Short mmCIF file of C-alpha atoms in Angstrom, two decimals:
data_model
loop_
_atom_site.label_atom_id
_atom_site.label_comp_id
_atom_site.label_asym_id
_atom_site.label_seq_id
_atom_site.Cartn_x
_atom_site.Cartn_y
_atom_site.Cartn_z
CA UNK A 1276 0.85 31.37 -75.81
CA UNK A 1277 4.52 31.45 -75.22
CA UNK A 1278 4.02 31.97 -71.53
CA UNK A 1279 1.87 28.79 -71.08
CA UNK A 1280 4.50 26.74 -72.85
CA UNK A 1281 7.17 27.84 -70.43
CA UNK A 1282 5.16 26.77 -67.34
CA UNK A 1283 4.76 23.22 -68.61
CA UNK A 1284 8.46 22.88 -69.32
CA UNK A 1285 9.47 24.31 -65.83
CA UNK A 1286 7.94 21.43 -63.89
CA UNK A 1287 10.57 18.88 -64.95
CA UNK A 1288 9.00 15.67 -63.40
CA UNK A 1289 8.24 16.83 -59.84
CA UNK A 1290 4.84 14.97 -60.01
CA UNK A 1291 6.66 11.69 -60.88
CA UNK A 1292 8.87 11.97 -57.78
CA UNK A 1293 5.90 12.75 -55.52
CA UNK A 1294 3.97 9.76 -57.09
CA UNK A 1295 6.86 7.37 -56.52
CA UNK A 1296 7.23 8.48 -52.87
CA UNK A 1297 3.47 7.86 -52.35
CA UNK A 1298 3.77 4.43 -53.97
CA UNK A 1299 6.65 3.61 -51.72
CA UNK A 1300 4.67 4.64 -48.65
CA UNK A 1301 1.70 2.50 -49.75
CA UNK A 1302 4.00 -0.50 -50.30
CA UNK A 1303 5.47 -0.18 -46.78
CA UNK A 1304 1.94 0.08 -45.23
CA UNK A 1305 0.90 -3.07 -47.17
CA UNK A 1306 3.93 -5.07 -46.10
CA UNK A 1307 3.37 -4.03 -42.46
CA UNK A 1308 -0.27 -5.20 -42.61
CA UNK A 1309 0.82 -8.53 -44.13
CA UNK A 1310 3.38 -9.04 -41.32
CA UNK A 1311 0.68 -8.20 -38.76
CA UNK A 1312 -1.75 -10.70 -40.28
CA UNK A 1313 0.92 -13.43 -40.24
CA UNK A 1314 1.69 -12.73 -36.55
CA UNK A 1315 -1.98 -12.83 -35.64
CA UNK A 1316 -2.38 -16.14 -37.46
CA UNK A 1317 0.60 -17.62 -35.47
CA UNK A 1318 -0.90 -16.29 -32.22
CA UNK A 1319 -4.28 -17.86 -33.07
CA UNK A 1320 -2.56 -21.22 -33.85
CA UNK A 1321 -0.61 -21.14 -30.61
CA UNK A 1322 -3.76 -20.29 -28.63
CA UNK A 1323 -5.54 -23.21 -30.35
CA UNK A 1324 -2.69 -25.55 -29.44
CA UNK A 1325 -2.71 -24.39 -25.81
CA UNK A 1326 -6.44 -24.81 -25.63
CA UNK A 1327 -6.19 -28.37 -27.00
CA UNK A 1328 -3.42 -29.13 -24.46
CA UNK A 1329 -5.49 -27.72 -21.63
CA UNK A 1330 -8.53 -29.73 -22.60
CA UNK A 1331 -6.46 -32.94 -22.96
CA UNK A 1332 -4.89 -32.38 -19.56
CA UNK A 1333 -8.29 -31.66 -18.03
CA UNK A 1334 -9.68 -34.93 -19.54
CA UNK A 1335 -6.77 -36.90 -18.06
CA UNK A 1336 -7.25 -35.19 -14.69
CA UNK A 1337 -10.92 -36.06 -14.62
CA UNK A 1338 -10.23 -39.64 -15.76
CA UNK A 1339 -7.67 -40.05 -12.89
CA UNK A 1340 -10.14 -38.62 -10.36
CA UNK A 1341 -12.91 -40.92 -11.56
CA UNK A 1342 -10.48 -43.87 -11.33
CA UNK A 1343 -9.91 -43.07 -7.65
CA UNK A 1344 -13.56 -43.70 -6.90
CA UNK A 1345 -12.95 -47.45 -7.33
CA UNK A 1346 -9.21 -47.82 -6.82
CA UNK A 1347 -7.62 -50.04 -4.15
CA UNK A 1348 -4.78 -48.71 -2.14
CA UNK A 1349 -2.64 -51.82 -2.37
CA UNK A 1350 -1.37 -50.93 -5.87
CA UNK A 1351 0.42 -47.71 -4.79
CA UNK A 1352 4.19 -47.91 -4.49
CA UNK A 1353 7.19 -45.62 -5.02
CA UNK A 1354 8.71 -47.56 -7.85
CA UNK A 1355 5.70 -48.28 -10.08
CA UNK A 1356 5.59 -47.60 -13.79
CA UNK A 1357 1.85 -47.61 -14.03
CA UNK A 1358 1.31 -44.09 -12.82
CA UNK A 1359 0.16 -44.92 -9.22
CA UNK A 1360 2.56 -43.83 -6.46
CA UNK A 1361 2.97 -43.69 -2.76
CA UNK A 1362 3.74 -40.25 -1.30
CA UNK A 1363 6.58 -39.00 -3.44
CA UNK A 1364 7.56 -35.94 -1.34
CA UNK A 1365 6.61 -37.26 2.07
CA UNK A 1366 5.68 -33.88 3.44
CA UNK A 1367 3.01 -35.12 5.78
CA UNK A 1368 1.33 -31.74 5.50
CA UNK A 1369 -2.38 -31.39 4.84
CA UNK A 1370 -1.70 -29.32 1.76
CA UNK A 1371 1.44 -30.85 0.28
CA UNK A 1372 3.54 -28.98 -2.16
CA UNK A 1373 3.12 -30.08 -5.78
CA UNK A 1374 5.63 -32.48 -7.29
CA UNK A 1375 7.20 -31.13 -10.45
CA UNK A 1376 7.12 -33.69 -13.27
CA UNK A 1377 9.60 -33.60 -16.19
CA UNK A 1378 8.81 -34.76 -19.71
CA UNK A 1379 11.17 -37.81 -19.20
CA UNK A 1380 9.24 -38.85 -16.08
CA UNK A 1381 5.95 -38.76 -18.02
CA UNK A 1382 7.44 -41.07 -20.67
CA UNK A 1383 8.34 -43.67 -18.05
CA UNK A 1384 5.67 -43.37 -15.36
CA UNK A 1385 2.47 -41.67 -16.42
CA UNK A 1386 -0.65 -43.64 -17.30
CA UNK A 1387 -1.66 -42.69 -20.79
CA UNK A 1388 -5.26 -42.63 -21.73
CA UNK A 1389 -6.29 -45.29 -24.29
CA UNK A 1390 -5.02 -44.69 -27.80
CA UNK A 1391 -7.31 -42.72 -30.12
CA UNK A 1392 -9.08 -41.31 -27.15
CA UNK A 1393 -8.48 -37.76 -28.31
CA UNK A 1394 -7.62 -36.88 -31.91
CA UNK A 1395 -5.40 -34.21 -33.40
CA UNK A 1396 -2.95 -34.27 -30.57
CA UNK A 1397 0.82 -34.79 -30.81
CA UNK A 1398 0.70 -37.09 -27.70
CA UNK A 1399 -2.10 -38.69 -25.81
CA UNK A 1400 -2.71 -37.13 -22.32
CA UNK A 1401 -1.39 -38.95 -19.26
CA UNK A 1402 -2.08 -38.88 -15.58
CA UNK A 1403 -0.32 -40.01 -12.38
CA UNK A 1404 -1.95 -40.61 -9.01
CA UNK A 1405 0.03 -40.25 -5.75
CA UNK A 1406 -1.19 -41.39 -2.43
CA UNK A 1407 -0.43 -38.52 -0.01
CA UNK A 1408 0.31 -39.41 3.57
CA UNK A 1409 -1.24 -36.80 5.86
CA UNK A 1410 -0.04 -36.34 9.38
CA UNK A 1411 -2.86 -34.94 11.57
CA UNK A 1412 -0.37 -33.30 13.90
CA UNK A 1413 1.27 -31.41 11.00
CA UNK A 1414 -2.06 -29.65 10.41
CA UNK A 1415 -2.22 -28.36 13.97
CA UNK A 1416 -0.53 -24.95 13.56
CA UNK A 1417 0.34 -24.50 17.26
CA UNK A 1418 -3.28 -24.16 18.32
CA UNK A 1419 -5.33 -26.27 20.64
CA UNK A 1420 -5.63 -29.93 19.65
CA UNK A 1421 -9.08 -30.79 18.48
CA UNK A 1422 -9.33 -34.62 18.86
CA UNK A 1423 -12.56 -34.88 16.84
CA UNK A 1424 -11.00 -33.11 13.86
CA UNK A 1425 -7.86 -35.22 14.09
CA UNK A 1426 -9.90 -38.41 14.11
CA UNK A 1427 -11.88 -37.23 11.02
CA UNK A 1428 -8.67 -36.34 9.25
CA UNK A 1429 -7.16 -39.74 9.95
CA UNK A 1430 -10.17 -41.47 8.38
CA UNK A 1431 -9.81 -39.63 5.03
CA UNK A 1432 -7.52 -40.70 2.19
CA UNK A 1433 -5.64 -38.02 0.31
CA UNK A 1434 -4.50 -38.29 -3.33
CA UNK A 1435 -2.73 -35.94 -5.66
CA UNK A 1436 -3.72 -36.34 -9.28
CA UNK A 1437 -1.34 -34.83 -11.80
CA UNK A 1438 -2.17 -34.73 -15.55
CA UNK A 1439 -0.28 -33.69 -18.63
CA UNK A 1440 -1.81 -32.73 -21.94
CA UNK A 1441 -0.07 -31.89 -25.20
CA UNK A 1442 -1.67 -29.90 -27.97
CA UNK A 1443 -1.32 -30.32 -31.78
CA UNK A 1444 2.41 -29.77 -31.34
CA UNK A 1445 4.75 -30.94 -28.68
CA UNK A 1446 5.66 -27.35 -27.90
CA UNK A 1447 2.29 -26.81 -26.22
CA UNK A 1448 2.09 -28.58 -22.89
CA UNK A 1449 -0.27 -28.12 -19.86
CA UNK A 1450 0.17 -29.79 -16.51
CA UNK A 1451 -2.67 -29.74 -14.00
CA UNK A 1452 -2.90 -31.01 -10.39
CA UNK A 1453 -5.75 -31.59 -8.03
CA UNK A 1454 -6.03 -33.00 -4.51
CA UNK A 1455 -8.65 -35.72 -4.15
CA UNK A 1456 -10.05 -36.69 -0.81
CA UNK A 1457 -12.12 -39.86 -0.29
#
């Protein structure tokens, strides 16, 4: 009986220390999973904002392209504030380089879609249409001149449609461009 009593007294709280260490490890694992969940929630929110911005920009791009089906060329100039421009970079190439638009230029020049067109956005989407001047000779890359192709190219009108969409926050912005030929 005396021997059993000595074994109990000899442990001196080793189980308590092991239990506290295990509890500390479980707390660290729990905190890490909470942080991971918060990060995933932020990523999902950012993806939602980006998706909203993309869809808004796509809507403005399609609206600008549908506008071109009935637009008259006389309203295009280089100083307009309505979102319709003459060739801005004057490249004369059949595939002109894209014009980079800043946020300030969008405030002053882009054509905004009608208010309340799209809900839950920080800003309504906008678009700008540029008349692109194409030089048929610039498209001839040193090869033989095909008069029939040059005549067909001269008959076509080229336009660059640029659109900007903003998601639920102004931090999420998507700019799209397309070349429209009619």
